[in-house]
Tab-separated table of C-alpha atoms and ligand atoms in Angstrom:
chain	number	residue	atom	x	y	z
I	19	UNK	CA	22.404	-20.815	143.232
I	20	UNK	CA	22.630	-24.437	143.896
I	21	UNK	CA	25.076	-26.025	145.630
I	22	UNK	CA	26.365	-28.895	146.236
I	23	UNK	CA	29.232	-30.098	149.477
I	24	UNK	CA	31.265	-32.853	149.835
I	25	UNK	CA	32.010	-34.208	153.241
I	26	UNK	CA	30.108	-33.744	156.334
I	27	UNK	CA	33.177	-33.034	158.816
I	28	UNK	CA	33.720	-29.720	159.979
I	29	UNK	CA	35.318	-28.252	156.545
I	30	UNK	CA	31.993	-29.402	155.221
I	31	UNK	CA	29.679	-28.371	157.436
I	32	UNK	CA	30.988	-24.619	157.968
I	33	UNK	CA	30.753	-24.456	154.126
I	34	UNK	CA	27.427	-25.291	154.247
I	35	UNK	CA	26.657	-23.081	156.717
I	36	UNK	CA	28.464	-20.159	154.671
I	37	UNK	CA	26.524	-20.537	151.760
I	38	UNK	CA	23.037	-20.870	153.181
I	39	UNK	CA	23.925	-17.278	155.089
I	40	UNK	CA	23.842	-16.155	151.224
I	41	UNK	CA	20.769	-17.795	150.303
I	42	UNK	CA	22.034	-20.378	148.353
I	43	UNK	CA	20.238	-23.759	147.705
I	44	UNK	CA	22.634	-26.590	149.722
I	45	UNK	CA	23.018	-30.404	149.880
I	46	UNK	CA	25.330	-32.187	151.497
I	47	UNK	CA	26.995	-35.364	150.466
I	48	UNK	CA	28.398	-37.409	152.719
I	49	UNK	CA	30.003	-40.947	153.222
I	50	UNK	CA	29.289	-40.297	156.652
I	51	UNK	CA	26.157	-40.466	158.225
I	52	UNK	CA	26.074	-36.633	158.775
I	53	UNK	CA	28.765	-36.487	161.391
I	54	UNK	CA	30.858	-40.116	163.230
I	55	UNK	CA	33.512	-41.594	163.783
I	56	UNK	CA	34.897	-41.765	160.273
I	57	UNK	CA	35.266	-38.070	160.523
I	58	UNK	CA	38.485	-37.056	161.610
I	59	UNK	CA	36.446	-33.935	162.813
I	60	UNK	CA	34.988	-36.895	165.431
I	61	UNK	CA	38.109	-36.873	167.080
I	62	UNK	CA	39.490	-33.497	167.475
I	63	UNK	CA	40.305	-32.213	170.973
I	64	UNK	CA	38.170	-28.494	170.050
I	65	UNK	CA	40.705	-26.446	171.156
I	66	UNK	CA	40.560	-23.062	169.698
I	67	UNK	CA	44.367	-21.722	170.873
I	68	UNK	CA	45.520	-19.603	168.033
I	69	UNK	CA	48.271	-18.057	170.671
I	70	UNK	CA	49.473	-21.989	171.322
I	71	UNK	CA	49.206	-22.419	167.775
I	72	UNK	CA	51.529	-19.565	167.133
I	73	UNK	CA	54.558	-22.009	168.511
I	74	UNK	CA	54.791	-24.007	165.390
I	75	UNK	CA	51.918	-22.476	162.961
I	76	UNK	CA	51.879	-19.574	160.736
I	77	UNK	CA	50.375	-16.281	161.631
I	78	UNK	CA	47.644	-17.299	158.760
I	79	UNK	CA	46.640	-19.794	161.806
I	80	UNK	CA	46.155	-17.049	164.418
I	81	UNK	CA	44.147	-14.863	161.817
I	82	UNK	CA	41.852	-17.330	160.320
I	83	UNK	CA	40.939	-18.679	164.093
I	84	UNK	CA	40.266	-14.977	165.648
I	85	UNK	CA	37.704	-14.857	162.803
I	86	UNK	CA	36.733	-18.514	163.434
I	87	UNK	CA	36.493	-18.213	167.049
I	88	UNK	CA	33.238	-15.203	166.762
I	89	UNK	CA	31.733	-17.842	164.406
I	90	UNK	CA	31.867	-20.662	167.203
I	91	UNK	CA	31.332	-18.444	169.778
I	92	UNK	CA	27.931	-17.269	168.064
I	93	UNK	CA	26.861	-20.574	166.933
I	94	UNK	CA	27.301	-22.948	169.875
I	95	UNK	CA	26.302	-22.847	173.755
I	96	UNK	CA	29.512	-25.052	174.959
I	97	UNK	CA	32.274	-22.887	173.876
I	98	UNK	CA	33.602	-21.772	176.717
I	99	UNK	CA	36.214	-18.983	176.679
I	100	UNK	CA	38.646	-20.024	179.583
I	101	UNK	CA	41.789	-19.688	178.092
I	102	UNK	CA	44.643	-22.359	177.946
I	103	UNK	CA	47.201	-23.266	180.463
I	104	UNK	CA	51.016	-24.030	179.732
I	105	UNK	CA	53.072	-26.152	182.244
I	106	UNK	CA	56.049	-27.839	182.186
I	107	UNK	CA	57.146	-30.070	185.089
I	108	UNK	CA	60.797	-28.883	186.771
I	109	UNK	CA	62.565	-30.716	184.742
I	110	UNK	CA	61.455	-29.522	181.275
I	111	UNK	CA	60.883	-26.000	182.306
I	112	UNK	CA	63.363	-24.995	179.712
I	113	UNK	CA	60.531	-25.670	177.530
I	114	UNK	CA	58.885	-23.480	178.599
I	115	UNK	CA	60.892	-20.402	178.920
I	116	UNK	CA	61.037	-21.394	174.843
I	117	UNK	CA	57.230	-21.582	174.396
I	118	UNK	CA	57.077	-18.019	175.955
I	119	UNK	CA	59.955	-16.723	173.655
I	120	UNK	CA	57.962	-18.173	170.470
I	121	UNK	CA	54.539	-17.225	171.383
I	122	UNK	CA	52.379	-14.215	172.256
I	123	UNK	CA	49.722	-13.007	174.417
I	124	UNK	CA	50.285	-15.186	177.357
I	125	UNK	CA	50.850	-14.096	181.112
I	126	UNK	CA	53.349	-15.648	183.659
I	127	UNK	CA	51.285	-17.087	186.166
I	128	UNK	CA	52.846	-17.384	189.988
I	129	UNK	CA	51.781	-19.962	191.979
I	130	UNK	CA	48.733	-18.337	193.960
I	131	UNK	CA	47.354	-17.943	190.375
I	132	UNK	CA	47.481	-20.820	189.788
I	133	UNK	CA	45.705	-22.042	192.972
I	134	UNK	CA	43.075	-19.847	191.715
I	135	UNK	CA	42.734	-21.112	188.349
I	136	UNK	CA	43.737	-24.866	188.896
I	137	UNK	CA	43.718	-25.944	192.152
I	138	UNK	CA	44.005	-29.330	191.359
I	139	UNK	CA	47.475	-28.863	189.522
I	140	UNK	CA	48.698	-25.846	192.098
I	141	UNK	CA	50.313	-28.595	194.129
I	142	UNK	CA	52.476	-29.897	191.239
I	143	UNK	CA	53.015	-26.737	188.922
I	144	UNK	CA	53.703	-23.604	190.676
I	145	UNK	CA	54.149	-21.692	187.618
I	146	UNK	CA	52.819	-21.592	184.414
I	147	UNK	CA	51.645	-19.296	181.238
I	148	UNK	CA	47.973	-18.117	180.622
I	149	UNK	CA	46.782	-17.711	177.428
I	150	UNK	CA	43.677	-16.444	178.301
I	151	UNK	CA	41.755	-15.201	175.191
I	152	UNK	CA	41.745	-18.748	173.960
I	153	UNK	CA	38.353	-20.957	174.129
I	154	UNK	CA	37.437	-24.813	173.630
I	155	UNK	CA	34.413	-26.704	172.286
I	156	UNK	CA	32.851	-30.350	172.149
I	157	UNK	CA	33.417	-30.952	168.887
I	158	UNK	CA	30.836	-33.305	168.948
I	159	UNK	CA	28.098	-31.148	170.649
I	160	UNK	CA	29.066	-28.380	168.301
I	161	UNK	CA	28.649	-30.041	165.039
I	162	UNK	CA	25.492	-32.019	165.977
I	163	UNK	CA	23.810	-28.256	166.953
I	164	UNK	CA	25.702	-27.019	163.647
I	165	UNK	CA	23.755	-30.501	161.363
I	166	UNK	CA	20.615	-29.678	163.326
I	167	UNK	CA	20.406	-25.888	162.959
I	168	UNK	CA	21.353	-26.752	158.849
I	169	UNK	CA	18.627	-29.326	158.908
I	170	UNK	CA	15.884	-27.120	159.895
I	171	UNK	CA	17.322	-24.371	157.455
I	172	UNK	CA	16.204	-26.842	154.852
I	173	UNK	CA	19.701	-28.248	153.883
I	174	UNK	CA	19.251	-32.400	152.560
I	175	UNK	CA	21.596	-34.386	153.969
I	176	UNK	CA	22.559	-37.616	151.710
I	177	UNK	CA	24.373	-40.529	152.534
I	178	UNK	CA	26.274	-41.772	149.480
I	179	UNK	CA	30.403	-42.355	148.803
I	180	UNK	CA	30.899	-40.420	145.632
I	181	UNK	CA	33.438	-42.312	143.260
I	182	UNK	CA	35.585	-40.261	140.965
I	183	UNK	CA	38.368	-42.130	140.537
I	184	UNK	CA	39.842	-41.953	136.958
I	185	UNK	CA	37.728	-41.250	133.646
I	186	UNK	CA	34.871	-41.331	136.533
I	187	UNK	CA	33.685	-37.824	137.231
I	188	UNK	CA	31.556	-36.699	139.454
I	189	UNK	CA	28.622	-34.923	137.606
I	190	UNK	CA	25.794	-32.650	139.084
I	191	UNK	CA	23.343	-29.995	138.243
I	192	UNK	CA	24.900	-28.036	140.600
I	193	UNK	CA	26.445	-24.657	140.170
I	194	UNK	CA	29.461	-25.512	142.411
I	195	UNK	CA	30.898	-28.065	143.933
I	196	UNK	CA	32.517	-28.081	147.405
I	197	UNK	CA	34.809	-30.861	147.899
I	198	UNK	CA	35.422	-30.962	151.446
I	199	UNK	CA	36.398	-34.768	151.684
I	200	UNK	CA	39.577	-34.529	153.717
I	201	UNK	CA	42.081	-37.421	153.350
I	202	UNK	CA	38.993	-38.856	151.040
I	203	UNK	CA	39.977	-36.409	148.535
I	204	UNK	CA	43.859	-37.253	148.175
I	205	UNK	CA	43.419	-39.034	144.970
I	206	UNK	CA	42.675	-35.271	143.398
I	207	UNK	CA	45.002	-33.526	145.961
I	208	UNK	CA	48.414	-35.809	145.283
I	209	UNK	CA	49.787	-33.337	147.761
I	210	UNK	CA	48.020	-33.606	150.698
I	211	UNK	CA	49.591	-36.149	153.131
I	212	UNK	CA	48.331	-37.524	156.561
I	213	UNK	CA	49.157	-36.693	160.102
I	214	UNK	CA	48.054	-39.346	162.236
I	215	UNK	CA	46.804	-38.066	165.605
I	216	UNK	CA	45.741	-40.506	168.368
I	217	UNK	CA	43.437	-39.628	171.432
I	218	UNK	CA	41.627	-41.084	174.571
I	219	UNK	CA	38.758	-39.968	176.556
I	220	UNK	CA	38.886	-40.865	180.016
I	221	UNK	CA	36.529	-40.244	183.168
I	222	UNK	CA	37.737	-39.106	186.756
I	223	UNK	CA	35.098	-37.457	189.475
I	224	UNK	CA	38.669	-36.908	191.546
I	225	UNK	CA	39.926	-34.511	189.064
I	226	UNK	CA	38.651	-31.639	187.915
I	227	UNK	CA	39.867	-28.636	185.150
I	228	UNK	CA	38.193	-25.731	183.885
I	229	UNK	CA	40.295	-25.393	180.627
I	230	UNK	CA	42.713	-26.983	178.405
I	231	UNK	CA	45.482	-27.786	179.893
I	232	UNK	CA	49.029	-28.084	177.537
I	233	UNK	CA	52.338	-30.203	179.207
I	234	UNK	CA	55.289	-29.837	177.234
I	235	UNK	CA	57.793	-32.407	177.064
I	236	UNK	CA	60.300	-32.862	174.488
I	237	UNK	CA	59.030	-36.466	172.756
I	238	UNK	CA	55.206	-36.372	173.309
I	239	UNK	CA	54.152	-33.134	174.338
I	240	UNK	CA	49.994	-33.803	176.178
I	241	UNK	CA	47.184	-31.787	176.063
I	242	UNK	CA	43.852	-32.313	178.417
I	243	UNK	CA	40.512	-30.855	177.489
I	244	UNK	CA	37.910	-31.249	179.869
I	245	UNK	CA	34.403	-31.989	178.843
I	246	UNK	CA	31.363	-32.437	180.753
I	247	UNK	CA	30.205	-34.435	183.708
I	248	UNK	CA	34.318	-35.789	184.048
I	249	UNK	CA	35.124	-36.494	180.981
I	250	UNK	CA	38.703	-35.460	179.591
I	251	UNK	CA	40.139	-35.785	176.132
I	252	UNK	CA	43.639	-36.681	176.456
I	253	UNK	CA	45.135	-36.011	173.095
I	254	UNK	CA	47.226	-36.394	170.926
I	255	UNK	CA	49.913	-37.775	169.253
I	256	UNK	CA	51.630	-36.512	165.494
I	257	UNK	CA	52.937	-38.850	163.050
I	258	UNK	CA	53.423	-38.684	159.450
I	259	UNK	CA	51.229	-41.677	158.195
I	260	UNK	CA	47.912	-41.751	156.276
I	261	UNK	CA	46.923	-44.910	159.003
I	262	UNK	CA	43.063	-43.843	160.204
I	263	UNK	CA	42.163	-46.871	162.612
I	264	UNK	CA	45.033	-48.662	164.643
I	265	UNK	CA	46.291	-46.781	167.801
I	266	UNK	CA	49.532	-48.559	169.367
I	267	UNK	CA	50.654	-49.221	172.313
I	268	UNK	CA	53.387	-47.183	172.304
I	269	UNK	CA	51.041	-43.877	171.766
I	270	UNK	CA	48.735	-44.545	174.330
I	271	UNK	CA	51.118	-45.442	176.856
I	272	UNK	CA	52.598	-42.453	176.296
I	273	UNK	CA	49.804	-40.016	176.812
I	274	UNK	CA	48.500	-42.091	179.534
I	275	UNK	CA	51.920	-41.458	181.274
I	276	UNK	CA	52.081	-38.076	180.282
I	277	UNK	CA	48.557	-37.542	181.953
I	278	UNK	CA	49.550	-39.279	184.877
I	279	UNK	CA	52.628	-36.612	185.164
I	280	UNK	CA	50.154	-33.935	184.770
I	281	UNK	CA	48.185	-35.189	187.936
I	282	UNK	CA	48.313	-39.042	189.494
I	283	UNK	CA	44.348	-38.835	189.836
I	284	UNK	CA	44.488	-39.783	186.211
I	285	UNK	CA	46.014	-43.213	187.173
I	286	UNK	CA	42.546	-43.667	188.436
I	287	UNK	CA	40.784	-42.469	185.794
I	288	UNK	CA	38.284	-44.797	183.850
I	289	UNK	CA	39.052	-45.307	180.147
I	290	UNK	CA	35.994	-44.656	177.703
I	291	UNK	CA	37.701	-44.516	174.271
I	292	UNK	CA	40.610	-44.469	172.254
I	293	UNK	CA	40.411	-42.785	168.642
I	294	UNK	CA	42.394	-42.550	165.668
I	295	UNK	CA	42.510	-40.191	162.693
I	296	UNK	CA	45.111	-38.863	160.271
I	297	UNK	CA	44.827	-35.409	159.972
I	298	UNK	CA	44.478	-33.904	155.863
I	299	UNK	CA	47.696	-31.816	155.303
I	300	UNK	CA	49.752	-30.184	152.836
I	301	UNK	CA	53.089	-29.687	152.942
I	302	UNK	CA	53.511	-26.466	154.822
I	303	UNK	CA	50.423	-27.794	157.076
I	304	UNK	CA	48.367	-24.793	155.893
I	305	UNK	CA	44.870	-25.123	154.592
I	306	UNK	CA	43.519	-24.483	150.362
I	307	UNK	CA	40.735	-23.379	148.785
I	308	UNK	CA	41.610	-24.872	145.041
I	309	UNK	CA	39.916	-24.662	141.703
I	310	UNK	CA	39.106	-27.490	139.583
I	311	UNK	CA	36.453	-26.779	136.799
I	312	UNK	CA	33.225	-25.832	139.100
I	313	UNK	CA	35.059	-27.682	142.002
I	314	UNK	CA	36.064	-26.016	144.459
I	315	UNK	CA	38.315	-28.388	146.916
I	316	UNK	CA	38.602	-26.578	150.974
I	317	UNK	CA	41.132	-28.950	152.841
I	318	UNK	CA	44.436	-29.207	154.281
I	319	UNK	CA	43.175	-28.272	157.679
I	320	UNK	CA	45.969	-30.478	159.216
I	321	UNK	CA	45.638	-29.944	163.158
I	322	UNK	CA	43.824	-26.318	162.355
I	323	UNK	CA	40.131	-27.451	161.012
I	324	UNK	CA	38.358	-25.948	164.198
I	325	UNK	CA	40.433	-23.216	164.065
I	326	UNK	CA	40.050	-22.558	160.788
I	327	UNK	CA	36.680	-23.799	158.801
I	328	UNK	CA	34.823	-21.447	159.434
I	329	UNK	CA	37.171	-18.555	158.481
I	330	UNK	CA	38.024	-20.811	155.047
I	331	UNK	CA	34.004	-21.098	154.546
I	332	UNK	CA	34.091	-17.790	154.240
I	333	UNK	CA	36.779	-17.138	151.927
I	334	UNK	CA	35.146	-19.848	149.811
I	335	UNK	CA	31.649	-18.404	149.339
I	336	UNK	CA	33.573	-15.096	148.540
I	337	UNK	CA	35.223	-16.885	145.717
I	338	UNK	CA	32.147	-18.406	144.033
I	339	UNK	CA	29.482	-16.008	144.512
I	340	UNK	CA	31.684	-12.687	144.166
I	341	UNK	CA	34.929	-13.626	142.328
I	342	UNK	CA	36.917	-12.643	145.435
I	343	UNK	CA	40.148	-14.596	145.462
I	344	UNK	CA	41.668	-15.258	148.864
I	345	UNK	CA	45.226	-15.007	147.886
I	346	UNK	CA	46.795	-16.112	151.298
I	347	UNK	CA	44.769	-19.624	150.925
I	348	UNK	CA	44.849	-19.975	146.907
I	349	UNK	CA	48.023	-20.708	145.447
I	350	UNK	CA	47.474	-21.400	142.261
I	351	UNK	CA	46.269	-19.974	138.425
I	352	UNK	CA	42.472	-19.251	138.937
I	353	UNK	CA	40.444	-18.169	135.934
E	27	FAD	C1	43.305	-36.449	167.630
E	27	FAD	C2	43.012	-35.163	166.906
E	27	FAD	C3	42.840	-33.999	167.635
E	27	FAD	C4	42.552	-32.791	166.979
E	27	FAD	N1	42.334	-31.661	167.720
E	27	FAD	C5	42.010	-30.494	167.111
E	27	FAD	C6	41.739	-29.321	167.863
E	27	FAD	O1	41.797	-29.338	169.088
E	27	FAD	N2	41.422	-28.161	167.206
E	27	FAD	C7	41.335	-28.118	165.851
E	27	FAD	O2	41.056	-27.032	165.304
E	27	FAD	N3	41.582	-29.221	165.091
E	27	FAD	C8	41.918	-30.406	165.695
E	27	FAD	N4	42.180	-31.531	164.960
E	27	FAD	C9	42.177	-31.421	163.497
E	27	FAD	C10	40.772	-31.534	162.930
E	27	FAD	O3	40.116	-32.636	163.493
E	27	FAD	C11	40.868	-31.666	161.400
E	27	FAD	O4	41.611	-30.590	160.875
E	27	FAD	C12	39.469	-31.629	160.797
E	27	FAD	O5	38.634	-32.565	161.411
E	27	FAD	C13	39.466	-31.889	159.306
E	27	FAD	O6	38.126	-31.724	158.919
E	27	FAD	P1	37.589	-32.011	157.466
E	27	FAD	O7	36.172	-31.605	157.442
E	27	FAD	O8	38.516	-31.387	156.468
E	27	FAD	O9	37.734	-33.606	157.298
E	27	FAD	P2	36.830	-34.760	157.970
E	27	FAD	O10	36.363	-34.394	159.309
E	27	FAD	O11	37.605	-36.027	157.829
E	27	FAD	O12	35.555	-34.838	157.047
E	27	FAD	C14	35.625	-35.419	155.753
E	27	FAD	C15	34.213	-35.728	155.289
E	27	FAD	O13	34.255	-36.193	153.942
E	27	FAD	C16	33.516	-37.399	153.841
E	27	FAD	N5	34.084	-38.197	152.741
E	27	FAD	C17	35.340	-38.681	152.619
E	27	FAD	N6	35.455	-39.363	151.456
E	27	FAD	C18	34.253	-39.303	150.842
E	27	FAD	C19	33.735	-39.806	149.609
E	27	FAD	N7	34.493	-40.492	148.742
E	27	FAD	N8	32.427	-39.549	149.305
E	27	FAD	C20	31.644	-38.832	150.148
E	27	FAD	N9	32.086	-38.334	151.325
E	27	FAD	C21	33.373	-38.564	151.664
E	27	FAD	C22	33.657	-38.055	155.209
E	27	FAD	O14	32.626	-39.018	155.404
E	27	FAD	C23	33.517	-36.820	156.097
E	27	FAD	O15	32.156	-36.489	156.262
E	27	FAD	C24	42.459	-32.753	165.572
E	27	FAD	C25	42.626	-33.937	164.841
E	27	FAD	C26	42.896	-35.128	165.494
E	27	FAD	C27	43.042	-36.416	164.690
């Protein structure tokens, strides 16, 4: 069977894989040039924290990423299972006594676990939670191996913007379409919205963490996920807005001072790069698989599309190759 995907970000990608693990014939279509910057997938933080997730998502979150997680934990060297860690400075620790009450599978962590764990923060936070079945990636890292290991399956890669705005149709030989186009595809999704999300990397050699590290706060709650050779990703903010390029002031001063609260070593800290993206959502921020002719759309990741590709790539080969509808991702009439 032949088929064709739309969009080289993550959604894209783990379809691609998904359907070459059933001996289909792929291409990929892209705007992009395989994977960059004007993927929102660019510019995710790679946490894979269905527990954290469990605060504000639905359980559909937790049980597409525990199937999502084996995938990434198959596919790519730098996932690293570490867990996450929860902290709250004194004066916010009401939040989180309320992050325990609305989450699961964490443990209370006393303070000479936490010099074990994160020396660097024991000092400062002499309690925290543990979620410790929870793992990160480099997004980055992990899609280039995932484009690579495609590419020497035999999957073409094209570069091309496909155009089907109205009366103009996109047309192929194909025997499906994927549309995995993200925000690109609103025009046929008039419900998907953006969440804009802005993010920094920084570098510090006087810092060091050895997993994602979460500091509530009641405006502009921080995460830090540290990469390689000192590099952090300081992310990220949430704001209803479609905007994909301007980060202000306001947003990075904000996470800069929240990272700063975290650990004053970050006042040091060298900045590399701030990113922007707005985040493909639908209204109750879960993801779709949708049907449109031989279309088949996979989107509405919102802040989930790590956690959740691969686990909708499956559901979406199972769909067009053996009529298996996923009814917890497919709201609507399907022939
Ligand atoms: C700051 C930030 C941090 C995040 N952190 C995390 C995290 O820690 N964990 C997590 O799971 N998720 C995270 N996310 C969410 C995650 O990044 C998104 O859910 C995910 O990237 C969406 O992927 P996608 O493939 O659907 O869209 P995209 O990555 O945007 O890919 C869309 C693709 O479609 C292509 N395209 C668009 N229009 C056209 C067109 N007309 N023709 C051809 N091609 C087109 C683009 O070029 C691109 O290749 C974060 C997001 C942000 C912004």
């Amino acid at each position: 069977m032949k088929i064709d995907i739309i969009g080289s970000g993550v959604s894209g990608l783990c379809c691609a894989h998904a359907f070459l693990e059933r001996a289909c014939e792929v291409r990929v279509i892209s705007a992009s040039d395989a994977l960059d910057s004007s993927c929102c997938s660019w510019w995710a933080g790679g946490m894979l924290a269905p527990g954290c997730e469990g605060e504000s998502a639905e359980p559909l979150i937790a049980a597409l990423g525990v199937e999502s997680m084996k995938f990434w934990q198959a596919l790519t060297p730098n996932y690293t299972r570490a867990g996450t860690l929860v902290l709250a400075t004194s004066r916010d620790r009401p939040l989180l006594d309320n992050f325990a009450r609305n989450t699961q599978g964490w443990q209370k962590l006393a303070s000479t676990q936490m010099q074990d764990l994160e020396p660097d923060l024991a000092e400062r936070f002499n309690s925290g939670l543990l979620f410790a079945d929870e793992a990160h990636l480099d997004p980055r890292q992990s899609l280039g191996q995932l484009i690579e290991q495609l590419k020497s399956r035999g999957v073409e890669f094209t570069q091309r913007v496909i155009d089907d705005g109205p009366g103009n149709e996109y047309s192929s030989v194909a025997d499906w379409i994927i549309d995995c186009r993200g925000l690109g595809a609103a025009h046929q999704l008039p419900d998907l919205r953006g969440v804009k999300g802005e993010m920094l990397h920084i570098h510090s050699t006087e810092i060091s963490l050895s997993r994602p590290v979460r500091l509530l706060h009641p405006r502009i709650p921080l995460y830090i996920v540290p990469r390689a050779n000192g590099v952090f990703m300081i992310g990220a903010t949430m704001i209803e807005s479609t905007e994909r390029s301007r980060a202000s002031v306001r947003s990075v001063l904000e996470l800069l001072s929240a990272a700063y609260a975290l650990h004053p070593a970050f006042g040091e800290a060298e900045i590399i790069e701030i990113g922007v993206d707005a985040r493909p959502a639908f209204n109750d921020n879960l993801p779709r698989l949708r049907r449109r002719g031989k279309t088949l759309s996979v989107n509405g990741m919102y802040r989930h599309g790590f956690l959740a590709a691969p686990a909708m790539a499956r559901r979406c080969v199972e769909f067009a190759l053996d009529g298996i509808i996923p009814k917890e991702v497919m709201d609507e009439n399907t022939p």
